[in-house]
Amino acid sequence: MVILREGICPGINEEFIKALQSEDIKTVEDFVSCNPEELAQKCSLSYKALVAVRRVLLAQYTAFPVSGADLYEELLSSTAILSTGNPSLDKLLDSGLYTGEITELAGSPGSGKTQVCFSVAVNISHQLKQTVFYIDTKGGMCANRLLQMLQSKTPNMEEQMEALQKIKVLRVFDVFSLLACLQNLRSNGLQKASVGGGSVKALMVDSVSAVLSSMLGGKQNEGMSLLMQVAGELKMIARDFSIAVLVTNHVTKDGNGHLKAGLGQSWSHVPRTRVLLQRIEGAETSSLRTATLTKSSRQACHLVEGFDLCHWSEERRTSISGKRKLEERSKP
Amino acid sequence: MEFRNYCAKINEMTARVRMAENGAQLVSRLEGRQSLRDIEPNIFPVDGGPGQGDVVEFHGLEGTGKTETLYHVITRCIMPVQSGGLEVAVVFVDTDYHFDMLRLVSVLEGRLAEGSKEGDGSENESEERVRSCLCRLSVVHCNSSVQLLLTLQYLENTFSSQPSLGLLIIDSISSFYWVDRFNGGESTVCQEANLRKCAELLDRLRRNYGIVIFATTHAIMRNYASDPGVSEVPGSSSSSSSSSRRWKAKKLISSCTWTALDIFPRILDL
């Protein structure tokens, strides 16, 4: 709702606003929806002035159409695929994280979501030499663990420090500060970071459900509205700055007892790709995990790959096929 | 002196008429747009497709193929006639930044390759063809229902001045539901105000200019009467408990919808 105020555009002064208010027109959308001819007769304002103001307001607040060909050119030059560093995960994600999209990692506690985020961040900052923004909402960010991962990749101290500097950590613990942080990033944070050297190519939010799930439920609408606002901000950042966004989410069970990502149906439309992480049954203490592709616009769903959290860059020899997974699920 | 005043008056009057509509615009409005009746033979019956001024709503859960269907429909519209298309310009209003141009181009390239029987071979030529098709598509991103309303107002001029524009796609029209519902407070009238104005405007556009409108809506309310599970058909809205939960914006769109399509995973076989 945009309220008509003096100075909102040239040609609107106090008497103009008063004349409109007498016809109960207080917002820009009411003004634009009215027919200027009828308004000119009722308000005794000049028709030309009304049409001119209408044109200026529309130019100010409308989104302008872009030709498909121009959009395609832009995307061709700005889209990139960021490898995660793990060949199995790359196979699932069709060679890696795509910029301009939101990818979601869902899993139960201890399934390795934060470790996967760390590994991907380390790979992007060290291997691909790009800046990563990491928004930590759970307090799980541990710089020592990042250093440990870097030390296993290279013994050179300088390289390790350089890679660590490219990972920028932001700590927020409630949804309002998350929204403020994202809006800040969108308005000036990302441009500043890319000016300093090294472009920002990835944004991770670990985890988005930690701040949102407490706001949902019951009859309140505020939680859903905040969820959609967070989704909108993430999408705008991904699209306008050509950044790959990776978010983590918890899991719940649906009516048939199968695992599905949390935060409900409204959130499920938001990520373009979704990967479900699970421990391997019977090997709970090991670092082996399975990743199932549950939503993708590029590959067939329900592809399963196994990988080892400790040996990130190695390819697993045997991968669990989809059939065996179904058999395991149907066991009582 | 008198003659000059008389001329000035005539100029003013004709200027006003010019502001309204010029000859070409009048003809384009009266002549009508190209028919889209055979736009998608897989979904609509033969010669039973959307006529001028029809509104079609695609409704379904996530992953049921609504946006994918739209890509196929867009491809059919923007391709040249010799490749099997309709050469109709399309405006795509994207409200949740969901539009994947790369996916659309891969669908378009597939269809163009099918359409061209002799192996053209040259990559430059196919790029050129893709680009010339994409010139018939315009994409607009809206991030709030106010911006959607104002953009549709702005697009009214575009529709009146371009007779080749035959299709308006809004994907999806339900994305501002929760934000509007919270901003409107307790009164449902306030909550629905923006979307109601959008629906009235769309009604005016389709009546005056004869364009076809496709809109998608997400199924965001869970129907507790019958849980969808993995791939079952979502429960029908005939049960009384769930019909009251159907959100009001969908009713607004339904008031000017003549055909509604529920997309189920099994039926769609594109």
Short mmCIF file of N, CA and C in Angstrom, two decimals, chain B residues 136-226:
data_model
loop_
_atom_site.label_atom_id
_atom_site.label_comp_id
_atom_site.label_asym_id
_atom_site.label_seq_id
_atom_site.Cartn_x
_atom_site.Cartn_y
_atom_site.Cartn_z
N ARG B 136 9.43 -12.49 -29.14
CA ARG B 136 7.97 -12.38 -28.99
C ARG B 136 7.54 -12.55 -27.54
N LEU B 137 8.48 -12.77 -26.64
CA LEU B 137 8.15 -12.99 -25.25
C LEU B 137 8.63 -11.81 -24.43
N SER B 138 7.78 -11.30 -23.53
CA SER B 138 8.24 -10.28 -22.56
C SER B 138 8.01 -10.83 -21.18
N VAL B 139 8.96 -10.59 -20.30
CA VAL B 139 8.87 -11.09 -18.93
C VAL B 139 8.87 -9.91 -17.98
N VAL B 140 7.95 -9.92 -17.01
CA VAL B 140 7.89 -8.88 -15.98
C VAL B 140 7.98 -9.56 -14.64
N HIS B 141 8.76 -9.02 -13.72
CA HIS B 141 8.83 -9.56 -12.35
C HIS B 141 8.11 -8.62 -11.41
N CYS B 142 7.20 -9.15 -10.60
CA CYS B 142 6.50 -8.31 -9.61
C CYS B 142 6.80 -8.87 -8.24
N ASN B 143 7.01 -8.01 -7.26
CA ASN B 143 7.29 -8.55 -5.94
C ASN B 143 6.27 -8.15 -4.89
N SER B 144 5.15 -7.56 -5.28
CA SER B 144 4.10 -7.31 -4.31
C SER B 144 2.80 -7.15 -5.07
N SER B 145 1.67 -7.28 -4.36
CA SER B 145 0.40 -7.22 -5.07
C SER B 145 0.13 -5.81 -5.58
N VAL B 146 0.67 -4.78 -4.89
CA VAL B 146 0.51 -3.42 -5.39
C VAL B 146 1.23 -3.27 -6.72
N GLN B 147 2.46 -3.82 -6.76
CA GLN B 147 3.22 -3.72 -8.00
C GLN B 147 2.54 -4.50 -9.12
N LEU B 148 1.92 -5.64 -8.76
CA LEU B 148 1.19 -6.41 -9.77
C LEU B 148 0.06 -5.59 -10.35
N LEU B 149 -0.68 -4.92 -9.47
CA LEU B 149 -1.81 -4.11 -9.94
C LEU B 149 -1.34 -2.99 -10.85
N LEU B 150 -0.31 -2.26 -10.40
CA LEU B 150 0.18 -1.15 -11.20
C LEU B 150 0.76 -1.63 -12.53
N THR B 151 1.43 -2.79 -12.50
CA THR B 151 2.01 -3.32 -13.74
C THR B 151 0.91 -3.70 -14.72
N LEU B 152 -0.16 -4.30 -14.22
CA LEU B 152 -1.26 -4.65 -15.12
C LEU B 152 -1.87 -3.40 -15.73
N GLN B 153 -1.97 -2.31 -14.93
CA GLN B 153 -2.46 -1.05 -15.48
C GLN B 153 -1.57 -0.57 -16.60
N TYR B 154 -0.26 -0.68 -16.36
CA TYR B 154 0.70 -0.24 -17.38
C TYR B 154 0.60 -1.11 -18.62
N LEU B 155 0.37 -2.42 -18.41
CA LEU B 155 0.33 -3.33 -19.54
C LEU B 155 -0.89 -3.11 -20.41
N GLU B 156 -1.92 -2.41 -19.85
CA GLU B 156 -3.11 -2.17 -20.64
C GLU B 156 -2.76 -1.39 -21.91
N ASN B 157 -1.83 -0.42 -21.74
CA ASN B 157 -1.39 0.34 -22.92
C ASN B 157 -0.70 -0.56 -23.92
N THR B 158 0.13 -1.47 -23.41
CA THR B 158 0.84 -2.38 -24.29
C THR B 158 -0.13 -3.24 -25.07
N PHE B 159 -1.18 -3.73 -24.41
CA PHE B 159 -2.14 -4.57 -25.11
C PHE B 159 -2.88 -3.82 -26.19
N SER B 160 -3.20 -2.55 -25.88
CA SER B 160 -3.98 -1.82 -26.88
C SER B 160 -3.11 -1.46 -28.08
N SER B 161 -1.79 -1.32 -27.88
CA SER B 161 -0.98 -0.89 -29.01
C SER B 161 -0.36 -2.03 -29.78
N GLN B 162 -0.40 -3.26 -29.24
CA GLN B 162 0.20 -4.38 -29.96
C GLN B 162 -0.84 -5.43 -30.25
N PRO B 163 -1.35 -5.48 -31.47
CA PRO B 163 -2.38 -6.48 -31.75
C PRO B 163 -1.85 -7.90 -31.81
N SER B 164 -0.51 -8.07 -31.89
CA SER B 164 0.00 -9.43 -31.97
C SER B 164 0.07 -10.09 -30.59
N LEU B 165 -0.16 -9.31 -29.52
CA LEU B 165 -0.11 -9.86 -28.17
C LEU B 165 -1.40 -10.61 -27.90
N GLY B 166 -1.32 -11.92 -27.76
CA GLY B 166 -2.57 -12.65 -27.59
C GLY B 166 -2.70 -13.35 -26.26
N LEU B 167 -1.60 -13.46 -25.49
CA LEU B 167 -1.64 -14.30 -24.30
C LEU B 167 -0.96 -13.59 -23.14
N LEU B 168 -1.63 -13.61 -22.00
CA LEU B 168 -1.06 -13.07 -20.77
C LEU B 168 -0.97 -14.22 -19.78
N ILE B 169 0.23 -14.45 -19.25
CA ILE B 169 0.40 -15.54 -18.29
C ILE B 169 0.80 -14.94 -16.96
N ILE B 170 0.13 -15.33 -15.89
CA ILE B 170 0.52 -14.87 -14.56
C ILE B 170 0.89 -16.09 -13.73
N ASP B 171 2.16 -16.15 -13.36
CA ASP B 171 2.66 -17.30 -12.60
C ASP B 171 3.36 -16.79 -11.36
N SER B 172 2.88 -16.97 -10.17
CA SER B 172 1.54 -17.43 -9.95
C SER B 172 0.76 -16.32 -9.27
N ILE B 173 -0.50 -16.36 -9.39
CA ILE B 173 -1.30 -15.25 -8.91
C ILE B 173 -1.57 -15.39 -7.41
N SER B 174 -1.13 -16.51 -6.84
CA SER B 174 -1.42 -16.74 -5.43
C SER B 174 -0.22 -16.43 -4.54
N SER B 175 0.88 -15.90 -5.13
CA SER B 175 2.08 -15.80 -4.30
C SER B 175 2.01 -14.74 -3.23
N PHE B 176 1.08 -13.76 -3.38
CA PHE B 176 1.02 -12.70 -2.36
C PHE B 176 -0.06 -12.96 -1.33
N TYR B 177 -0.60 -14.16 -1.34
CA TYR B 177 -1.75 -14.44 -0.48
C TYR B 177 -1.42 -14.17 0.99
N TRP B 178 -0.34 -14.79 1.48
CA TRP B 178 -0.10 -14.69 2.92
C TRP B 178 0.29 -13.28 3.32
N VAL B 179 1.08 -12.62 2.48
CA VAL B 179 1.51 -11.26 2.82
C VAL B 179 0.32 -10.31 2.84
N ASP B 180 -0.57 -10.45 1.84
CA ASP B 180 -1.77 -9.60 1.81
C ASP B 180 -2.68 -9.89 2.98
N ARG B 181 -2.77 -11.17 3.31
CA ARG B 181 -3.68 -11.54 4.39
C ARG B 181 -3.21 -10.95 5.71
N PHE B 182 -1.91 -10.94 5.94
CA PHE B 182 -1.41 -10.34 7.16
C PHE B 182 -1.54 -8.83 7.13
N ASN B 183 -1.21 -8.22 5.96
CA ASN B 183 -1.25 -6.76 5.90
C ASN B 183 -2.66 -6.21 6.01
N GLY B 184 -3.65 -7.03 5.63
CA GLY B 184 -5.01 -6.55 5.66
C GLY B 184 -5.63 -6.56 7.05
N GLY B 185 -4.94 -7.13 8.00
CA GLY B 185 -5.47 -7.14 9.37
C GLY B 185 -6.65 -8.07 9.51
N GLU B 186 -7.65 -7.64 10.24
CA GLU B 186 -8.78 -8.51 10.56
C GLU B 186 -9.80 -8.54 9.44
N SER B 187 -9.88 -7.46 8.65
CA SER B 187 -10.98 -7.38 7.70
C SER B 187 -10.65 -8.09 6.40
N THR B 188 -11.50 -9.02 5.98
CA THR B 188 -11.21 -9.76 4.75
C THR B 188 -11.29 -8.83 3.55
N VAL B 189 -12.09 -7.77 3.65
CA VAL B 189 -12.20 -6.84 2.52
C VAL B 189 -10.84 -6.19 2.26
N CYS B 190 -10.19 -5.76 3.34
CA CYS B 190 -8.86 -5.16 3.18
C CYS B 190 -7.86 -6.17 2.66
N GLN B 191 -7.96 -7.41 3.16
CA GLN B 191 -7.00 -8.43 2.75
C GLN B 191 -7.10 -8.68 1.26
N GLU B 192 -8.34 -8.70 0.74
CA GLU B 192 -8.53 -9.06 -0.66
C GLU B 192 -8.47 -7.87 -1.58
N ALA B 193 -8.36 -6.66 -1.04
CA ALA B 193 -8.57 -5.46 -1.85
C ALA B 193 -7.70 -5.44 -3.11
N ASN B 194 -6.40 -5.67 -2.95
CA ASN B 194 -5.51 -5.58 -4.11
C ASN B 194 -5.83 -6.63 -5.14
N LEU B 195 -6.04 -7.86 -4.67
CA LEU B 195 -6.29 -8.93 -5.62
C LEU B 195 -7.64 -8.76 -6.30
N ARG B 196 -8.58 -8.19 -5.55
CA ARG B 196 -9.89 -7.92 -6.17
C ARG B 196 -9.74 -6.91 -7.30
N LYS B 197 -8.93 -5.88 -7.06
CA LYS B 197 -8.71 -4.88 -8.12
C LYS B 197 -8.01 -5.52 -9.31
N CYS B 198 -7.03 -6.42 -9.02
CA CYS B 198 -6.35 -7.11 -10.12
C CYS B 198 -7.35 -7.93 -10.92
N ALA B 199 -8.25 -8.63 -10.22
CA ALA B 199 -9.22 -9.47 -10.92
C ALA B 199 -10.15 -8.62 -11.78
N GLU B 200 -10.56 -7.45 -11.26
CA GLU B 200 -11.43 -6.58 -12.06
C GLU B 200 -10.70 -6.07 -13.29
N LEU B 201 -9.43 -5.73 -13.09
CA LEU B 201 -8.65 -5.24 -14.21
C LEU B 201 -8.46 -6.32 -15.27
N LEU B 202 -8.19 -7.55 -14.82
CA LEU B 202 -8.01 -8.65 -15.77
C LEU B 202 -9.32 -8.89 -16.53
N ASP B 203 -10.43 -8.75 -15.82
CA ASP B 203 -11.72 -8.93 -16.47
C ASP B 203 -11.91 -7.90 -17.58
N ARG B 204 -11.50 -6.66 -17.26
CA ARG B 204 -11.63 -5.59 -18.26
C ARG B 204 -10.72 -5.86 -19.44
N LEU B 205 -9.50 -6.30 -19.17
CA LEU B 205 -8.56 -6.56 -20.25
C LEU B 205 -9.08 -7.64 -21.18
N ARG B 206 -9.63 -8.71 -20.58
CA ARG B 206 -10.03 -9.80 -21.45
C ARG B 206 -11.29 -9.44 -22.24
N ARG B 207 -12.16 -8.60 -21.66
CA ARG B 207 -13.36 -8.21 -22.39
C ARG B 207 -13.05 -7.22 -23.49
N ASN B 208 -12.19 -6.23 -23.18
CA ASN B 208 -11.94 -5.18 -24.16
C ASN B 208 -11.01 -5.61 -25.27
N TYR B 209 -10.00 -6.43 -24.94
CA TYR B 209 -8.98 -6.73 -25.93
C TYR B 209 -9.01 -8.16 -26.40
N GLY B 210 -9.80 -9.01 -25.78
CA GLY B 210 -9.91 -10.38 -26.25
C GLY B 210 -8.67 -11.22 -26.04
N ILE B 211 -7.84 -10.89 -25.06
CA ILE B 211 -6.66 -11.71 -24.84
C ILE B 211 -7.03 -12.92 -23.99
N VAL B 212 -6.21 -13.96 -24.12
CA VAL B 212 -6.41 -15.15 -23.30
C VAL B 212 -5.50 -15.01 -22.08
N ILE B 213 -6.02 -15.38 -20.92
CA ILE B 213 -5.23 -15.26 -19.69
C ILE B 213 -5.03 -16.66 -19.10
N PHE B 214 -3.79 -17.01 -18.82
CA PHE B 214 -3.49 -18.24 -18.09
C PHE B 214 -2.93 -17.81 -16.74
N ALA B 215 -3.44 -18.41 -15.67
CA ALA B 215 -2.91 -18.08 -14.35
C ALA B 215 -2.66 -19.38 -13.60
N THR B 216 -1.60 -19.41 -12.78
CA THR B 216 -1.40 -20.60 -11.95
C THR B 216 -1.62 -20.22 -10.50
N THR B 217 -2.14 -21.17 -9.76
CA THR B 217 -2.29 -20.97 -8.32
C THR B 217 -1.69 -22.18 -7.64
N HIS B 218 -1.00 -21.93 -6.56
CA HIS B 218 -0.44 -23.04 -5.80
C HIS B 218 -1.47 -23.59 -4.85
N ALA B 219 -1.43 -24.87 -4.61
CA ALA B 219 -2.28 -25.45 -3.56
C ALA B 219 -1.52 -25.28 -2.26
N ILE B 220 -1.88 -24.26 -1.50
CA ILE B 220 -1.11 -24.02 -0.28
C ILE B 220 -1.86 -24.39 0.98
N MET B 221 -3.13 -24.69 0.85
CA MET B 221 -3.86 -25.11 2.04
C MET B 221 -3.94 -26.62 2.01
N ARG B 222 -3.54 -27.24 3.07
CA ARG B 222 -3.62 -28.70 3.08
C ARG B 222 -5.06 -29.10 3.30
N ASN B 223 -5.51 -30.08 2.52
CA ASN B 223 -6.85 -30.59 2.67
C ASN B 223 -6.80 -31.73 3.65
N TYR B 224 -7.17 -31.48 4.91
CA TYR B 224 -7.00 -32.50 5.93
C TYR B 224 -7.99 -33.64 5.78
N ALA B 225 -9.02 -33.42 4.98
CA ALA B 225 -10.02 -34.48 4.82
C ALA B 225 -9.39 -35.70 4.18
N SER B 226 -8.51 -35.47 3.18
CA SER B 226 -7.81 -36.62 2.62
C SER B 226 -6.39 -36.19 2.35
#
